[in-house]
PDB file of C-alpha atoms and ligand atoms in Angstrom:
ATOM      1  CA  UNK A   1     100.664 140.754 124.138  1.00  0.00           C
ATOM      2  CA  UNK A   2      98.431 137.884 122.065  1.00  0.00           C
ATOM      3  CA  UNK A   3      99.067 134.187 121.252  1.00  0.00           C
ATOM      4  CA  UNK A   4     102.595 134.921 119.542  1.00  0.00           C
ATOM      5  CA  UNK A   5     104.454 136.926 122.253  1.00  0.00           C
ATOM      6  CA  UNK A   6     104.217 134.263 124.466  1.00  0.00           C
ATOM      7  CA  UNK A   7     106.596 132.187 121.901  1.00  0.00           C
ATOM      8  CA  UNK A   8     108.642 134.849 121.238  1.00  0.00           C
ATOM      9  CA  UNK A   9     109.353 135.240 124.759  1.00  0.00           C
ATOM     10  CA  UNK A  10     109.908 131.318 124.782  1.00  0.00           C
ATOM     11  CA  UNK A  11     112.436 131.467 122.328  1.00  0.00           C
ATOM     12  CA  UNK A  12     113.827 135.345 123.964  1.00  0.00           C
ATOM     13  CA  UNK A  13     114.359 133.251 127.358  1.00  0.00           C
ATOM     14  CA  UNK A  14     111.875 135.691 129.381  1.00  0.00           C
ATOM     15  CA  UNK A  15     110.271 134.216 131.870  1.00  0.00           C
ATOM     16  CA  UNK A  16     106.455 134.141 131.567  1.00  0.00           C
ATOM     17  CA  UNK A  17     104.347 135.622 134.391  1.00  0.00           C
ATOM     18  CA  UNK A  18     100.826 134.455 134.671  1.00  0.00           C
ATOM     19  CA  UNK A  19      98.000 134.880 137.829  1.00  0.00           C
ATOM     20  CA  UNK A  20      94.602 133.779 138.307  1.00  0.00           C
ATOM     21  CA  UNK A  21      92.015 136.902 139.041  1.00  0.00           C
ATOM     22  CA  UNK A  22      87.970 136.654 139.753  1.00  0.00           C
ATOM     23  CA  UNK A  23      86.908 139.986 140.191  1.00  0.00           C
ATOM     24  CA  UNK A  24      86.570 143.969 138.064  1.00  0.00           C
ATOM     25  CA  UNK A  25      88.702 145.561 141.777  1.00  0.00           C
ATOM     26  CA  UNK A  26      91.782 143.061 141.241  1.00  0.00           C
ATOM     27  CA  UNK A  27      92.204 142.936 137.479  1.00  0.00           C
ATOM     28  CA  UNK A  28      92.307 146.786 137.582  1.00  0.00           C
ATOM     29  CA  UNK A  29      94.927 146.568 140.287  1.00  0.00           C
ATOM     30  CA  UNK A  30      96.487 143.703 138.247  1.00  0.00           C
ATOM     31  CA  UNK A  31      96.602 145.730 135.109  1.00  0.00           C
ATOM     32  CA  UNK A  32      98.573 148.115 136.657  1.00  0.00           C
ATOM     33  CA  UNK A  33     101.427 145.670 137.378  1.00  0.00           C
ATOM     34  CA  UNK A  34     104.032 143.865 134.606  1.00  0.00           C
ATOM     35  CA  UNK A  35     102.275 140.379 135.388  1.00  0.00           C
ATOM     36  CA  UNK A  36     101.891 139.011 131.538  1.00  0.00           C
ATOM     37  CA  UNK A  37      99.081 137.372 131.617  1.00  0.00           C
ATOM     38  CA  UNK A  38      95.407 136.375 133.882  1.00  0.00           C
ATOM     39  CA  UNK A  39      93.653 133.280 134.393  1.00  0.00           C
ATOM     40  CA  UNK A  40      90.364 133.013 135.056  1.00  0.00           C
ATOM     41  CA  UNK A  41      90.759 130.181 136.388  1.00  0.00           C
ATOM     42  CA  UNK A  42      88.000 127.381 137.647  1.00  0.00           C
ATOM     43  CA  UNK A  43      89.610 127.750 140.837  1.00  0.00           C
ATOM     44  CA  UNK A  44      87.329 130.543 141.388  1.00  0.00           C
ATOM     45  CA  UNK A  45      85.048 128.113 142.658  1.00  0.00           C
ATOM     46  CA  UNK A  46      87.390 127.900 145.328  1.00  0.00           C
ATOM     47  CA  UNK A  47      88.370 130.861 146.209  1.00  0.00           C
ATOM     48  CA  UNK A  48      85.600 133.095 145.703  1.00  0.00           C
ATOM     49  CA  UNK A  49      82.527 130.549 145.837  1.00  0.00           C
ATOM     50  CA  UNK A  50      83.746 128.490 148.931  1.00  0.00           C
ATOM     51  CA  UNK A  51      83.713 125.338 147.072  1.00  0.00           C
ATOM     52  CA  UNK A  52      86.094 122.242 147.737  1.00  0.00           C
ATOM     53  CA  UNK A  53      87.191 121.482 144.291  1.00  0.00           C
ATOM     54  CA  UNK A  54      86.776 123.121 140.821  1.00  0.00           C
ATOM     55  CA  UNK A  55      84.120 120.598 139.857  1.00  0.00           C
ATOM     56  CA  UNK A  56      81.325 123.152 140.775  1.00  0.00           C
ATOM     57  CA  UNK A  57      82.488 125.610 138.712  1.00  0.00           C
ATOM     58  CA  UNK A  58      80.084 126.105 135.634  1.00  0.00           C
ATOM     59  CA  UNK A  59      79.789 127.956 132.393  1.00  0.00           C
ATOM     60  CA  UNK A  60      77.947 131.045 134.096  1.00  0.00           C
ATOM     61  CA  UNK A  61      80.042 130.983 136.992  1.00  0.00           C
ATOM     62  CA  UNK A  62      83.001 131.080 134.303  1.00  0.00           C
ATOM     63  CA  UNK A  63      81.320 133.588 131.829  1.00  0.00           C
ATOM     64  CA  UNK A  64      80.589 136.547 134.990  1.00  0.00           C
ATOM     65  CA  UNK A  65      84.173 136.396 136.612  1.00  0.00           C
ATOM     66  CA  UNK A  66      85.655 136.507 132.880  1.00  0.00           C
ATOM     67  CA  UNK A  67      83.358 139.301 132.160  1.00  0.00           C
ATOM     68  CA  UNK A  68      84.093 141.633 135.334  1.00  0.00           C
ATOM     69  CA  UNK A  69      87.905 140.835 134.872  1.00  0.00           C
ATOM     70  CA  UNK A  70      87.620 142.138 130.976  1.00  0.00           C
ATOM     71  CA  UNK A  71      86.193 145.801 132.324  1.00  0.00           C
ATOM     72  CA  UNK A  72      89.267 145.622 135.071  1.00  0.00           C
ATOM     73  CA  UNK A  73      91.745 144.440 132.792  1.00  0.00           C
ATOM     74  CA  UNK A  74      93.022 146.359 130.773  1.00  0.00           C
ATOM     75  CA  UNK A  75      94.610 144.887 127.851  1.00  0.00           C
ATOM     76  CA  UNK A  76      96.006 142.227 129.579  1.00  0.00           C
ATOM     77  CA  UNK A  77      95.632 139.084 127.775  1.00  0.00           C
ATOM     78  CA  UNK A  78      92.749 136.961 129.479  1.00  0.00           C
ATOM     79  CA  UNK A  79      92.797 133.186 129.582  1.00  0.00           C
ATOM     80  CA  UNK A  80      89.459 131.739 130.683  1.00  0.00           C
ATOM     81  CA  UNK A  81      89.051 128.197 132.016  1.00  0.00           C
ATOM     82  CA  UNK A  82      86.505 126.090 130.681  1.00  0.00           C
ATOM     83  CA  UNK A  83      84.509 124.357 133.664  1.00  0.00           C
ATOM     84  CA  UNK A  84      83.885 120.897 134.157  1.00  0.00           C
ATOM     85  CA  UNK A  85      82.246 118.138 131.631  1.00  0.00           C
ATOM     86  CA  UNK A  86      82.450 121.532 129.181  1.00  0.00           C
ATOM     87  CA  UNK A  87      84.082 121.366 126.643  1.00  0.00           C
ATOM     88  CA  UNK A  88      83.547 116.917 126.784  1.00  0.00           C
ATOM     89  CA  UNK A  89      79.934 117.184 124.768  1.00  0.00           C
ATOM     90  CA  UNK A  90      79.149 117.628 121.424  1.00  0.00           C
ATOM     91  CA  UNK A  91      80.944 119.375 119.017  1.00  0.00           C
ATOM     92  CA  UNK A  92      78.409 121.957 119.120  1.00  0.00           C
ATOM     93  CA  UNK A  93      77.854 122.616 123.008  1.00  0.00           C
ATOM     94  CA  UNK A  94      81.831 122.585 123.181  1.00  0.00           C
ATOM     95  CA  UNK A  95      81.991 124.856 120.504  1.00  0.00           C
ATOM     96  CA  UNK A  96      79.191 127.384 122.333  1.00  0.00           C
ATOM     97  CA  UNK A  97      80.731 126.814 125.911  1.00  0.00           C
ATOM     98  CA  UNK A  98      83.960 128.083 124.268  1.00  0.00           C
ATOM     99  CA  UNK A  99      82.659 130.846 122.357  1.00  0.00           C
ATOM    100  CA  UNK A 100      80.516 131.953 125.680  1.00  0.00           C
ATOM    101  CA  UNK A 101      83.766 132.608 127.124  1.00  0.00           C
ATOM    102  CA  UNK A 102      84.705 134.001 124.384  1.00  0.00           C
ATOM    103  CA  UNK A 103      81.876 136.672 124.270  1.00  0.00           C
ATOM    104  CA  UNK A 104      82.269 137.403 127.193  1.00  0.00           C
ATOM    105  CA  UNK A 105      85.607 138.302 127.010  1.00  0.00           C
ATOM    106  CA  UNK A 106      89.008 136.178 126.885  1.00  0.00           C
ATOM    107  CA  UNK A 107      91.552 135.763 124.594  1.00  0.00           C
ATOM    108  CA  UNK A 108      91.615 132.091 124.774  1.00  0.00           C
ATOM    109  CA  UNK A 109      90.751 129.028 126.456  1.00  0.00           C
ATOM    110  CA  UNK A 110      92.555 126.750 129.050  1.00  0.00           C
ATOM    111  CA  UNK A 111      90.971 122.805 128.925  1.00  0.00           C
ATOM    112  CA  UNK A 112      92.593 120.217 131.014  1.00  0.00           C
ATOM    113  CA  UNK A 113      94.244 116.965 129.338  1.00  0.00           C
ATOM    114  CA  UNK A 114      94.513 115.979 125.968  1.00  0.00           C
ATOM    115  CA  UNK A 115      93.125 112.347 125.658  1.00  0.00           C
ATOM    116  CA  UNK A 116      89.558 112.953 123.795  1.00  0.00           C
ATOM    117  CA  UNK A 117      90.144 117.027 123.263  1.00  0.00           C
ATOM    118  CA  UNK A 118      92.575 116.996 120.697  1.00  0.00           C
ATOM    119  CA  UNK A 119      90.298 117.485 117.501  1.00  0.00           C
ATOM    120  CA  UNK A 120      88.499 120.116 119.551  1.00  0.00           C
ATOM    121  CA  UNK A 121      91.721 121.722 119.822  1.00  0.00           C
ATOM    122  CA  UNK A 122      91.822 121.674 116.343  1.00  0.00           C
ATOM    123  CA  UNK A 123      88.507 122.965 115.656  1.00  0.00           C
ATOM    124  CA  UNK A 124      88.646 125.991 117.729  1.00  0.00           C
ATOM    125  CA  UNK A 125      92.243 127.141 117.112  1.00  0.00           C
ATOM    126  CA  UNK A 126      91.031 126.915 113.266  1.00  0.00           C
ATOM    127  CA  UNK A 127      87.772 128.795 114.707  1.00  0.00           C
ATOM    128  CA  UNK A 128      89.655 131.593 116.108  1.00  0.00           C
ATOM    129  CA  UNK A 129      89.683 130.766 120.235  1.00  0.00           C
ATOM    130  CA  UNK A 130      93.171 130.061 121.100  1.00  0.00           C
ATOM    131  CA  UNK A 131      93.525 127.082 123.203  1.00  0.00           C
ATOM    132  CA  UNK A 132      96.570 126.509 126.125  1.00  0.00           C
ATOM    133  CA  UNK A 133      96.439 123.054 127.244  1.00  0.00           C
ATOM    134  CA  UNK A 134      96.653 121.875 130.978  1.00  0.00           C
ATOM    135  CA  UNK A 135      99.109 118.325 132.013  1.00  0.00           C
ATOM    136  CA  UNK A 136      99.737 116.823 135.314  1.00  0.00           C
ATOM    137  CA  UNK A 137      97.603 117.175 138.054  1.00  0.00           C
ATOM    138  CA  UNK A 138      94.697 118.430 136.797  1.00  0.00           C
ATOM    139  CA  UNK A 139      91.240 118.544 139.626  1.00  0.00           C
ATOM    140  CA  UNK A 140      88.755 117.566 137.185  1.00  0.00           C
ATOM    141  CA  UNK A 141      89.793 114.733 136.654  1.00  0.00           C
ATOM    142  CA  UNK A 142      90.779 114.295 140.640  1.00  0.00           C
ATOM    143  CA  UNK A 143      88.250 111.196 140.823  1.00  0.00           C
ATOM    144  CA  UNK A 144      89.808 109.606 138.278  1.00  0.00           C
ATOM    145  CA  UNK A 145      93.391 110.537 139.671  1.00  0.00           C
ATOM    146  CA  UNK A 146      92.724 108.893 142.607  1.00  0.00           C
ATOM    147  CA  UNK A 147      93.246 112.225 144.419  1.00  0.00           C
ATOM    148  CA  UNK A 148      94.985 115.315 143.925  1.00  0.00           C
ATOM    149  CA  UNK A 149      98.276 114.120 144.397  1.00  0.00           C
ATOM    150  CA  UNK A 150     101.878 114.722 142.179  1.00  0.00           C
ATOM    151  CA  UNK A 151     101.572 113.202 138.797  1.00  0.00           C
ATOM    152  CA  UNK A 152     104.281 111.712 136.421  1.00  0.00           C
ATOM    153  CA  UNK A 153     106.257 110.209 139.312  1.00  0.00           C
ATOM    154  CA  UNK A 154     106.724 106.538 137.091  1.00  0.00           C
ATOM    155  CA  UNK A 155     107.534 106.281 134.395  1.00  0.00           C
ATOM    156  CA  UNK A 156     104.200 105.473 132.729  1.00  0.00           C
ATOM    157  CA  UNK A 157     102.835 108.524 133.842  1.00  0.00           C
ATOM    158  CA  UNK A 158     105.877 110.530 132.729  1.00  0.00           C
ATOM    159  CA  UNK A 159     106.172 109.088 129.702  1.00  0.00           C
ATOM    160  CA  UNK A 160     102.250 110.370 129.339  1.00  0.00           C
ATOM    161  CA  UNK A 161     102.470 113.572 129.864  1.00  0.00           C
ATOM    162  CA  UNK A 162     105.573 114.052 127.246  1.00  0.00           C
ATOM    163  CA  UNK A 163     104.242 112.578 125.143  1.00  0.00           C
ATOM    164  CA  UNK A 164     100.024 114.554 125.793  1.00  0.00           C
ATOM    165  CA  UNK A 165     101.971 117.499 125.415  1.00  0.00           C
ATOM    166  CA  UNK A 166     103.331 116.975 122.323  1.00  0.00           C
ATOM    167  CA  UNK A 167      99.870 116.087 120.844  1.00  0.00           C
ATOM    168  CA  UNK A 168      99.109 119.331 122.487  1.00  0.00           C
ATOM    169  CA  UNK A 169     101.476 121.698 120.676  1.00  0.00           C
ATOM    170  CA  UNK A 170     100.779 119.290 117.435  1.00  0.00           C
ATOM    171  CA  UNK A 171      96.769 120.284 117.555  1.00  0.00           C
ATOM    172  CA  UNK A 172      97.399 124.208 118.338  1.00  0.00           C
ATOM    173  CA  UNK A 173      97.693 124.894 121.765  1.00  0.00           C
ATOM    174  CA  UNK A 174      99.217 128.434 121.827  1.00  0.00           C
ATOM    175  CA  UNK A 175     100.924 127.242 126.048  1.00  0.00           C
ATOM    176  CA  UNK A 176     100.235 124.800 128.241  1.00  0.00           C
ATOM    177  CA  UNK A 177     100.268 124.857 132.057  1.00  0.00           C
ATOM    178  CA  UNK A 178     102.037 122.063 134.201  1.00  0.00           C
ATOM    179  CA  UNK A 179     100.756 121.166 137.503  1.00  0.00           C
ATOM    180  CA  UNK A 180     102.501 119.609 140.178  1.00  0.00           C
ATOM    181  CA  UNK A 181     104.896 117.245 138.267  1.00  0.00           C
ATOM    182  CA  UNK A 182     108.133 116.594 139.105  1.00  0.00           C
ATOM    183  CA  UNK A 183     111.255 119.484 138.029  1.00  0.00           C
ATOM    184  CA  UNK A 184     112.967 117.000 136.411  1.00  0.00           C
ATOM    185  CA  UNK A 185     110.051 115.624 133.698  1.00  0.00           C
ATOM    186  CA  UNK A 186     109.112 119.980 134.253  1.00  0.00           C
ATOM    187  CA  UNK A 187     112.102 120.619 131.991  1.00  0.00           C
ATOM    188  CA  UNK A 188     111.862 117.652 129.941  1.00  0.00           C
ATOM    189  CA  UNK A 189     108.816 118.915 128.728  1.00  0.00           C
ATOM    190  CA  UNK A 190     109.670 122.854 127.952  1.00  0.00           C
ATOM    191  CA  UNK A 191     112.910 121.716 126.377  1.00  0.00           C
ATOM    192  CA  UNK A 192     110.726 119.423 124.001  1.00  0.00           C
ATOM    193  CA  UNK A 193     108.226 121.968 122.987  1.00  0.00           C
ATOM    194  CA  UNK A 194     107.912 124.931 120.812  1.00  0.00           C
ATOM    195  CA  UNK A 195     105.540 126.436 122.920  1.00  0.00           C
ATOM    196  CA  UNK A 196     106.128 128.191 126.258  1.00  0.00           C
ATOM    197  CA  UNK A 197     104.680 125.709 129.208  1.00  0.00           C
ATOM    198  CA  UNK A 198     103.709 127.604 132.200  1.00  0.00           C
ATOM    199  CA  UNK A 199     104.556 125.924 135.702  1.00  0.00           C
ATOM    200  CA  UNK A 200     102.725 125.491 138.799  1.00  0.00           C
ATOM    201  CA  UNK A 201     104.619 123.045 141.585  1.00  0.00           C
ATOM    202  CA  UNK A 202     106.781 122.243 138.492  1.00  0.00           C
ATOM    203  CA  UNK A 203     109.723 123.455 139.069  1.00  0.00           C
ATOM    204  CA  UNK A 204     112.047 126.237 137.923  1.00  0.00           C
ATOM    205  CA  UNK A 205     113.015 125.039 134.002  1.00  0.00           C
ATOM    206  CA  UNK A 206     109.349 125.960 132.755  1.00  0.00           C
ATOM    207  CA  UNK A 207     109.089 128.778 130.178  1.00  0.00           C
ATOM    208  CA  UNK A 208     107.132 130.766 132.938  1.00  0.00           C
ATOM    209  CA  UNK A 209     105.178 130.034 136.321  1.00  0.00           C
ATOM    210  CA  UNK A 210     101.439 130.822 137.387  1.00  0.00           C
ATOM    211  CA  UNK A 211      99.764 130.846 140.609  1.00  0.00           C
ATOM    212  CA  UNK A 212      96.515 131.641 142.469  1.00  0.00           C
ATOM    213  CA  UNK A 213      95.751 135.325 143.248  1.00  0.00           C
ATOM    214  CA  UNK A 214      94.868 134.525 147.502  1.00  0.00           C
ATOM    215  CA  UNK A 215      98.261 132.036 147.490  1.00  0.00           C
ATOM    216  CA  UNK A 216     100.373 134.602 146.328  1.00  0.00           C
ATOM    217  CA  UNK A 217      99.185 137.436 148.338  1.00  0.00           C
ATOM    218  CA  UNK A 218      98.463 135.357 151.571  1.00  0.00           C
ATOM    219  CA  UNK A 219      95.229 135.734 151.241  1.00  0.00           C
ATOM    220  CA  UNK A 220      94.113 131.671 151.818  1.00  0.00           C
ATOM    221  CA  UNK A 221      94.303 130.904 155.160  1.00  0.00           C
ATOM    222  CA  UNK A 222      93.141 127.012 154.741  1.00  0.00           C
ATOM    223  CA  UNK A 223      95.522 125.976 151.512  1.00  0.00           C
ATOM    224  CA  UNK A 224      99.053 126.449 151.277  1.00  0.00           C
ATOM    225  CA  UNK A 225     100.836 123.703 149.457  1.00  0.00           C
ATOM    226  CA  UNK A 226     104.783 122.893 149.105  1.00  0.00           C
ATOM    227  CA  UNK A 227     104.446 124.964 146.050  1.00  0.00           C
ATOM    228  CA  UNK A 228     103.187 128.247 146.947  1.00  0.00           C
ATOM    229  CA  UNK A 229     105.918 130.561 147.618  1.00  0.00           C
ATOM    230  CA  UNK A 230     103.437 134.160 149.576  1.00  0.00           C
ATOM    231  CA  UNK A 231     104.802 137.252 148.639  1.00  0.00           C
ATOM    232  CA  UNK A 232     102.860 139.268 151.050  1.00  0.00           C
ATOM    233  CA  UNK A 233     101.355 138.568 154.212  1.00  0.00           C
ATOM    234  CA  UNK A 234      97.951 139.328 152.688  1.00  0.00           C
ATOM    235  CA  UNK A 235      95.272 137.960 155.409  1.00  0.00           C
ATOM    236  CA  UNK A 236      97.148 139.784 158.831  1.00  0.00           C
ATOM    237  CA  UNK A 237      97.177 143.623 156.182  1.00  0.00           C
ATOM    238  CA  UNK A 238      93.955 142.822 155.755  1.00  0.00           C
ATOM    239  CA  UNK A 239      92.741 142.188 159.067  1.00  0.00           C
ATOM    240  CA  UNK A 240      94.931 145.193 160.358  1.00  0.00           C
ATOM    241  CA  UNK A 241      93.129 147.247 158.230  1.00  0.00           C
ATOM    242  CA  UNK A 242      90.073 146.529 159.553  1.00  0.00           C
ATOM    243  CA  UNK A 243      91.105 146.490 162.707  1.00  0.00           C
ATOM    244  CA  UNK A 244      92.264 149.739 162.595  1.00  0.00           C
ATOM    245  CA  UNK A 245      88.917 150.646 160.770  1.00  0.00           C
ATOM    246  CA  UNK A 246      86.741 149.429 163.944  1.00  0.00           C
ATOM    247  CA  UNK A 247      88.887 151.778 166.486  1.00  0.00           C
ATOM    248  CA  UNK A 248      88.668 154.266 164.886  1.00  0.00           C
ATOM    249  CA  UNK A 249      84.708 154.451 165.123  1.00  0.00           C
ATOM    250  CA  UNK A 250      85.117 153.648 168.480  1.00  0.00           C
ATOM    251  CA  UNK A 251      87.124 156.401 169.339  1.00  0.00           C
ATOM    252  CA  UNK A 252      85.621 158.633 167.053  1.00  0.00           C
ATOM    253  CA  UNK A 253      88.652 159.544 164.937  1.00  0.00           C
ATOM    254  CA  UNK A 254      86.287 158.516 161.929  1.00  0.00           C
ATOM    255  CA  UNK A 255      84.562 160.496 160.966  1.00  0.00           C
ATOM    256  CA  UNK A 256      86.808 163.656 161.068  1.00  0.00           C
ATOM    257  CA  UNK A 257      86.280 166.869 159.246  1.00  0.00           C
ATOM    258  CA  UNK A 258      87.651 165.701 156.397  1.00  0.00           C
ATOM    259  CA  UNK A 259      85.410 162.991 155.291  1.00  0.00           C
ATOM    260  CA  UNK A 260      82.268 165.401 156.315  1.00  0.00           C
ATOM    261  CA  UNK A 261      80.105 167.064 154.417  1.00  0.00           C
ATOM    262  CA  UNK A 262      79.326 171.061 154.976  1.00  0.00           C
ATOM    263  CA  UNK A 263      76.429 172.831 154.968  1.00  0.00           C
TER     264      UNK A 263
HETATM  265  O1  KIV B   1      91.880 127.566 138.163  1.00  0.00           O
HETATM  266  C1  KIV B   1      93.180 127.815 138.350  1.00  0.00           C
HETATM  267  O2  KIV B   1      93.420 128.479 139.255  1.00  0.00           O
HETATM  268  C2  KIV B   1      94.287 126.522 137.590  1.00  0.00           C
HETATM  269  C3  KIV B   1      95.454 126.918 137.699  1.00  0.00           C
HETATM  270  C4  KIV B   1      95.749 126.475 138.794  1.00  0.00           C
HETATM  271  C5  KIV B   1      96.751 126.651 136.647  1.00  0.00           C
HETATM  272  O3  KIV B   1      94.143 126.267 136.552  1.00  0.00           O
END
């Protein structure tokens, strides 16, 4: 994949698949699948570090995980999130943050919302850094949004999301994520854009879907929002594997001859 393939897929009405990834081992496995794109999301702060929201993600954290994913991901296209406030400072500091993510192995960065970011997006895209936009429920704004809730339900909010999507496209975003907005609005936004809109909690009419790795594999014990579909019962399989290991240690079944060195 490269950024032009995103638009080509949209033109061919071929849905884009994206999944979050935060570590080398998972990246190695995902590299053997047909998923189009890996997102080193700032959700890493929650899924891998146990924080309660994404505000705790730092640039160092994002670079560390991006580099690990890059080492395992083969030629998969990697997008890395710019963490909370890392793109809301001086132009030079914002560019340095994006540069660090690209040098850690990303091929594009993602940043949340349009207001106040358009000039930076233009500057980054003109400087060789592709940008993915992100609208709707953007967790980095959770305190100004008054919590984590579906966005774009009233006319004014819906209109702002429609307008922001066009502004992001105009500023140079090669695609954008639409998170937790009504399906009808997501459809209108997707249809208004040349670049693809990738949905999460935004219904079936976007140009692709993204889910968090732990959510779709059933590894997340605490969190099951309505929009998540689990495609396997990962936590049960995980626990069963560990229990089998423990039992075979106790019973003496492991290690057996095949796991032992002779002299
Ligand atoms: O950080 C993340 O996981 C994301 C997805 C919700 C799109 O940004």
